Amino acid sequence: MSDLSSQHEDVFEEGGLQKRQDELLAITRELFDDQDLITLRLILNNQHESDLADLLAQLPEDDQPLAFDLIAAPLAANTLSEIETPTLLTLLEYLEDRLLSRYIEYMDPDDATDLLGKLPEDRMAAVMDLLADDTTETVEGLLPHADDTGGGIMTSRLVTLREEITVEDAIQYLREWANEDEVFYLYVVDAEQHLIGTVPLRRLLLAPNTTRIHQLTQPDPLSVRPDMDQEEVAHIFADYNLLALPVVDQAGVLMGQITVDDIVDVIQDEATEDIYEMAAMSSEELEERSVVGVVKRRLPWLMVCLAGTLLSGGVIDVFSDSLKNMNLLVLFIPAIMAMGGNAGIQTSTVTVRNMAIGHIQAGSTFGVVLRELRVACMMGG
């Protein structure tokens, strides 16, 4: 077993990401076939949570819980935060409430809230009853916010400082707090938790120990409200090259922060949503377990396409006499229909892309439609 284990450990040192994932999948299947769960446990617990999430998604549904059981609790909790919805729903059906609550204790508050939001209300209440009081209080503060808003992706874990303390005190506090999470910015607040400004970490570390925090504070930082759409938040991150962004309420009280790792997920989710919209579909299909349910979601739009096709057929029927006299025109019908479809794909692709990056706003919709109509008429004419 030792030779096999060392061989597998060396496998992941080289090659690209796809090669790494393919090799991990092949090794996992091999060890499942050999019933060598001890070696498999060692290998799985030496992987990144993102690789484990991809691995679980590629395993048969029956093997997913078996593989997940071999992962240590802290790593398993991080893996749950990375898993895509279909695989996550499979694991949630398998995991007992007490074990699930244990994993949630290891999660970041925003990830824990997202996970609980995927549970039925009765089960969510049962799991929350098993959580520590401070975890329950934190999660309850995040649950009211919609998933696609700034409040839905923020975390309540952040470092806050008072203006009157010294750099030495701040660094000592930071050393104690940094064990819990990554630190991007230090937020300066008053006694009522109103956001006053931020202190860059580099500026803090280079300042003399006796310097007061208010001397280093950068006032009036960028911030967002908890009800701002997550896509708008992502645009702010992109425009200003931020690593984190504070979230404040209407009174300016600091509620939490949004970190760049969550924005990467937002960008991926929004891109997926845009691709679905191009085909008149919904990203909610990812959570649909029933084939009948998927059909019900897609069929109405297909009926719209069918109606358009029948309308085109009716137009051809009107000119059927002309087509009989000029048979050569019939040869161009497939080409005309194909060109129309290609032109439609070009228009939808450009439009959805511009919507995704914020170049098309609600007030400019008419202008965009008019422009595309002119382009279509010129190309068709």
XYZ file of C-alpha atoms in Angstrom:
381
model
C 0.000 0.000 0.000
C 2.886 2.381 0.715
C 4.210 2.137 -2.854
C 0.770 2.838 -4.249
C 0.267 5.773 -1.911
C 3.587 7.392 -2.757
C 2.916 6.895 -6.452
C -0.409 8.658 -6.142
C 1.071 11.522 -4.149
C 3.631 12.157 -6.910
C 0.973 12.126 -9.606
C -0.333 15.557 -8.647
C 2.999 17.382 -8.728
C 2.992 18.018 -12.489
C 0.587 18.751 -15.330
C -2.237 21.153 -15.885
C -5.450 21.453 -13.939
C -7.468 19.188 -16.230
C -4.762 16.517 -16.147
C -4.656 16.770 -12.367
C -8.413 16.312 -12.080
C -8.477 13.418 -14.563
C -5.721 11.611 -12.666
C -7.444 12.137 -9.321
C -10.666 10.705 -10.754
C -8.858 7.685 -12.214
C -7.062 6.986 -8.939
C -10.262 7.336 -6.921
C -12.096 4.874 -9.150
C -9.169 2.453 -8.979
C -9.067 2.564 -5.180
C -12.848 2.196 -4.976
C -12.586 -0.929 -7.132
C -9.776 -2.271 -4.916
C -11.695 -1.342 -1.738
C -8.533 0.429 -0.539
C -10.283 3.125 1.465
C -7.299 3.802 3.732
C -5.124 4.964 0.839
C -8.070 6.821 -0.680
C -8.630 8.673 2.607
C -4.976 9.779 2.669
C -5.132 11.013 -0.916
C -8.463 12.836 -0.605
C -7.403 14.661 2.539
C -4.300 15.920 0.742
C -6.302 17.718 -1.979
C -7.669 21.225 -2.351
C -11.397 21.600 -1.710
C -11.956 22.790 -5.271
C -10.413 19.589 -6.661
C -12.542 17.522 -4.296
C -15.697 19.332 -5.417
C -14.891 18.576 -9.066
C -14.107 14.960 -8.193
C -17.390 14.388 -6.361
C -19.352 15.844 -9.285
C -17.804 13.261 -11.630
C -18.424 10.243 -9.404
C -21.642 8.196 -9.649
C -24.296 9.404 -7.182
C -23.966 6.226 -5.096
C -20.219 6.796 -4.645
C -20.418 10.498 -3.795
C -21.452 10.034 -0.125
C -18.891 7.236 0.322
C -16.064 9.439 -0.920
C -17.279 12.444 1.072
C -17.276 10.378 4.279
C -13.510 9.915 3.934
C -12.787 13.658 4.068
C -11.908 15.244 7.422
C -14.488 17.671 8.822
C -12.715 21.032 8.207
C -11.832 20.094 4.627
C -15.282 18.574 4.088
C -16.886 21.854 5.184
C -14.790 23.839 2.704
C -15.612 21.288 0.008
C -19.346 21.746 0.603
C -18.847 25.458 -0.064
C -17.321 24.666 -3.475
C -19.698 21.935 -4.684
C -22.141 22.731 -7.488
C -25.870 22.491 -6.771
C -26.739 19.037 -8.248
C -23.984 17.262 -6.290
C -24.697 19.325 -3.181
C -28.361 18.295 -3.175
C -27.313 14.636 -3.342
C -25.015 15.025 -0.336
C -27.563 17.024 1.662
C -30.046 14.173 1.312
C -27.430 11.795 2.699
C -25.962 13.852 5.560
C -27.595 13.645 8.971
C -28.553 16.916 10.660
C -25.971 16.624 13.444
C -23.126 15.958 11.019
C -24.284 18.779 8.760
C -24.354 21.197 11.698
C -20.780 20.186 12.517
C -19.645 21.099 9.012
C -21.499 24.416 9.162
C -19.539 25.395 12.276
C -16.351 25.288 10.175
C -17.771 27.390 7.322
C -17.571 31.096 6.650
C -20.862 32.754 7.644
C -21.857 33.575 4.052
C -21.199 30.006 2.883
C -23.076 28.572 5.868
C -26.051 30.807 5.094
C -26.077 29.751 1.438
C -26.012 26.094 2.445
C -28.848 26.448 4.946
C -30.882 28.290 2.332
C -30.916 25.171 0.160
C -32.632 23.132 2.888
C -36.400 22.834 3.383
C -37.598 25.194 6.114
C -38.312 22.455 8.644
C -34.889 20.866 8.200
C -33.145 24.250 8.257
C -34.763 24.967 11.624
C -33.701 21.549 12.938
C -30.080 22.056 11.845
C -29.938 25.579 13.292
C -31.103 24.225 16.649
C -27.901 22.142 16.700
C -25.567 25.072 16.018
C -23.663 27.059 18.622
C -25.439 30.209 19.793
C -22.948 32.603 18.176
C -23.138 30.734 14.858
C -26.940 30.809 14.944
C -26.936 34.544 15.679
C -24.546 35.230 12.791
C -26.499 33.122 10.311
C -29.841 34.628 11.344
C -28.397 38.053 10.583
C -27.527 36.992 7.023
C -30.540 34.841 6.114
C -32.978 37.726 5.407
C -30.828 38.967 2.517
C -31.599 37.659 -0.969
C -28.972 35.395 -2.506
C -28.319 37.724 -5.450
C -27.669 40.864 -3.370
C -24.655 42.315 -1.622
C -26.066 41.181 1.721
C -26.469 37.659 0.371
C -22.769 37.302 -0.448
C -21.247 39.279 2.426
C -19.519 37.792 5.447
C -19.670 39.192 8.944
C -16.043 38.217 9.591
C -13.871 41.311 9.384
C -11.363 43.311 11.418
C -12.624 46.541 12.989
C -10.435 49.065 14.787
C -11.097 52.174 16.877
C -9.452 55.467 15.930
C -7.805 56.072 19.273
C -5.753 52.848 19.546
C -2.089 52.663 18.535
C -0.469 50.704 15.725
C 1.085 48.376 18.298
C -2.331 47.539 19.764
C -3.804 47.055 16.290
C -1.054 44.659 15.216
C -1.445 42.624 18.396
C -5.210 42.398 17.830
C -4.631 41.495 14.199
C -2.300 38.641 15.156
C -5.000 37.136 17.334
C -7.804 37.626 14.810
C -5.930 36.627 11.645
C -5.898 32.995 12.743
C -9.607 32.832 11.936
C -9.651 34.212 8.405
C -7.826 36.122 5.681
C -7.491 39.861 6.165
C -7.691 42.263 3.217
C -8.600 45.592 4.806
C -8.894 46.973 8.334
C -12.082 48.937 8.966
C -12.110 51.890 11.348
C -15.407 52.403 13.201
C -16.757 54.567 16.011
C -18.496 53.420 19.175
C -21.781 52.878 17.278
C -20.023 50.839 14.550
C -20.389 53.558 11.904
C -17.776 53.102 9.190
C -15.238 55.937 9.328
C -12.566 54.681 6.952
C -10.059 51.960 6.143
C -6.410 51.316 6.908
C -4.340 49.463 4.282
C -2.488 46.555 5.854
C 0.846 47.668 4.373
C 0.426 51.157 5.810
C -0.257 49.724 9.256
C 2.800 47.464 9.231
C 5.174 50.252 8.127
C 3.962 52.829 10.662
C 5.710 53.416 14.036
C 4.166 51.517 16.943
C 3.089 54.691 18.742
C 1.124 56.081 15.780
C -2.625 56.422 16.344
C -4.963 54.679 13.926
C -6.770 57.917 13.047
C -3.480 59.191 11.553
C -3.445 56.276 9.079
C -7.154 56.154 8.261
C -8.302 56.727 4.692
C -11.751 58.351 5.115
C -14.919 57.885 3.063
C -14.155 54.447 1.598
C -16.200 52.848 -1.154
C -19.085 50.857 0.296
C -22.313 49.207 -0.833
C -25.771 48.632 0.632
C -26.932 45.090 1.439
C -29.758 45.283 -1.113
C -27.504 46.153 -4.078
C -27.608 43.572 -6.882
C -24.583 41.278 -6.833
C -23.849 42.020 -10.491
C -23.482 45.732 -9.695
C -21.178 44.817 -6.810
C -19.046 42.748 -9.198
C -18.749 45.744 -11.543
C -17.474 47.885 -8.646
C -14.842 45.262 -7.821
C -13.750 45.154 -11.459
C -13.690 48.937 -11.919
C -11.667 49.667 -8.772
C -9.548 46.458 -8.560
C -10.714 45.705 -5.016
C -9.998 42.728 -2.792
C -12.863 43.456 -0.395
C -15.714 45.930 -0.059
C -17.565 46.969 3.125
C -21.341 46.665 3.382
C -23.168 49.362 5.355
C -26.811 50.033 6.149
C -28.673 53.305 5.520
C -27.255 54.783 8.713
C -23.684 53.947 7.695
C -23.307 51.140 10.238
C -20.816 48.494 9.127
C -22.631 45.187 8.576
C -19.946 43.052 6.934
C -17.705 42.808 3.916
C -17.744 41.173 0.490
C -14.488 39.481 -0.497
C -13.062 38.897 -3.947
C -13.426 35.096 -3.764
C -17.196 35.515 -3.580
C -17.112 37.958 -6.494
C -15.371 35.340 -8.644
C -18.329 33.050 -7.935
C -20.744 35.886 -8.769
C -19.069 36.492 -12.125
C -19.334 32.793 -12.926
C -22.991 32.679 -11.861
C -23.881 35.781 -13.873
C -22.087 34.436 -16.952
C -24.004 31.160 -16.600
C -27.270 33.074 -16.260
C -26.493 35.113 -19.383
C -25.777 31.959 -21.402
C -29.083 30.449 -20.266
C -30.916 33.634 -21.211
C -29.498 33.404 -24.729
C -31.393 30.129 -25.093
C -34.477 31.423 -23.220
C -33.742 29.021 -20.362
C -33.248 29.395 -16.631
C -30.272 28.576 -14.407
C -32.821 27.132 -11.958
C -32.707 23.985 -14.092
C -29.496 23.103 -12.237
C -31.592 22.486 -9.117
C -34.334 20.617 -10.976
C -34.015 16.906 -10.224
C -37.022 15.731 -12.274
C -36.842 15.226 -16.040
C -40.504 16.222 -16.250
C -39.696 19.447 -14.424
C -36.952 20.293 -16.921
C -39.336 19.609 -19.813
C -41.964 21.918 -18.284
C -39.400 24.722 -18.056
C -38.217 24.377 -21.654
C -41.433 23.528 -23.491
C -43.143 26.967 -23.393
C -40.242 28.645 -25.156
C -40.071 25.868 -27.723
C -43.752 26.501 -28.426
C -42.915 30.149 -29.101
C -40.254 29.031 -31.575
C -42.754 26.628 -33.151
C -45.248 29.470 -33.590
C -42.609 31.534 -35.340
C -41.731 28.641 -37.606
C -45.395 28.078 -38.504
C -45.687 31.786 -39.298
C -42.730 31.470 -41.654
C -44.401 28.474 -43.252
C -47.559 30.526 -43.736
C -45.597 33.235 -45.528
C -44.112 30.641 -47.867
C -47.596 29.247 -48.503
C -48.834 32.699 -49.551
C -46.181 32.801 -52.251
C -46.537 29.141 -53.236
C -47.822 30.038 -56.729
C -44.774 32.193 -57.372
C -42.500 29.421 -56.161
C -44.148 26.971 -58.567
C -43.335 29.265 -61.473
C -39.784 29.953 -60.274
C -38.507 26.680 -58.844
C -35.019 28.116 -58.545
C -36.160 30.288 -55.620
C -36.865 27.168 -53.542
C -33.142 26.430 -53.487
C -32.522 29.643 -51.545
C -35.044 28.980 -48.742
C -32.690 26.854 -46.554
C -29.896 29.401 -47.011
C -32.172 32.320 -46.101
C -33.432 30.556 -42.961
C -29.903 29.584 -41.925
C -28.618 33.129 -42.440
C -31.518 34.497 -40.401
C -30.678 32.124 -37.563
C -26.986 33.048 -37.665
C -27.829 36.758 -37.643
C -30.055 36.186 -34.614
C -27.256 34.371 -32.778
C -24.849 37.222 -33.516
C -27.329 39.799 -32.221
C -28.180 37.871 -29.054
C -24.513 37.154 -28.288
C -23.425 40.788 -28.626
C -26.458 42.066 -26.712
C -26.155 39.625 -23.803
C -22.422 40.303 -23.560
C -22.976 44.065 -23.410
C -25.673 43.566 -20.778
C -23.309 41.417 -18.708
C -20.550 44.044 -18.627
C -22.967 46.909 -18.009
C -22.769 48.619 -21.402
C -26.542 48.360 -21.895
C -28.735 50.057 -19.299
C -32.533 50.108 -19.016
C -32.784 53.544 -20.614
C -30.793 52.559 -23.694
C -32.832 49.472 -24.617
C -34.831 51.168 -27.382
C -31.683 52.519 -29.009
C -30.053 49.089 -28.968
C -33.120 47.432 -30.522
C -33.321 50.124 -33.213
C -29.641 49.736 -34.026
C -29.910 45.953 -34.355
C -32.987 46.325 -36.587
C -31.045 48.637 -38.879
C -28.155 46.174 -39.004
C -30.562 43.308 -39.768
C -32.295 45.279 -42.540
C -28.985 46.203 -44.121
C -27.710 42.616 -43.999
C -31.027 41.212 -45.237
C -31.480 43.817 -47.919
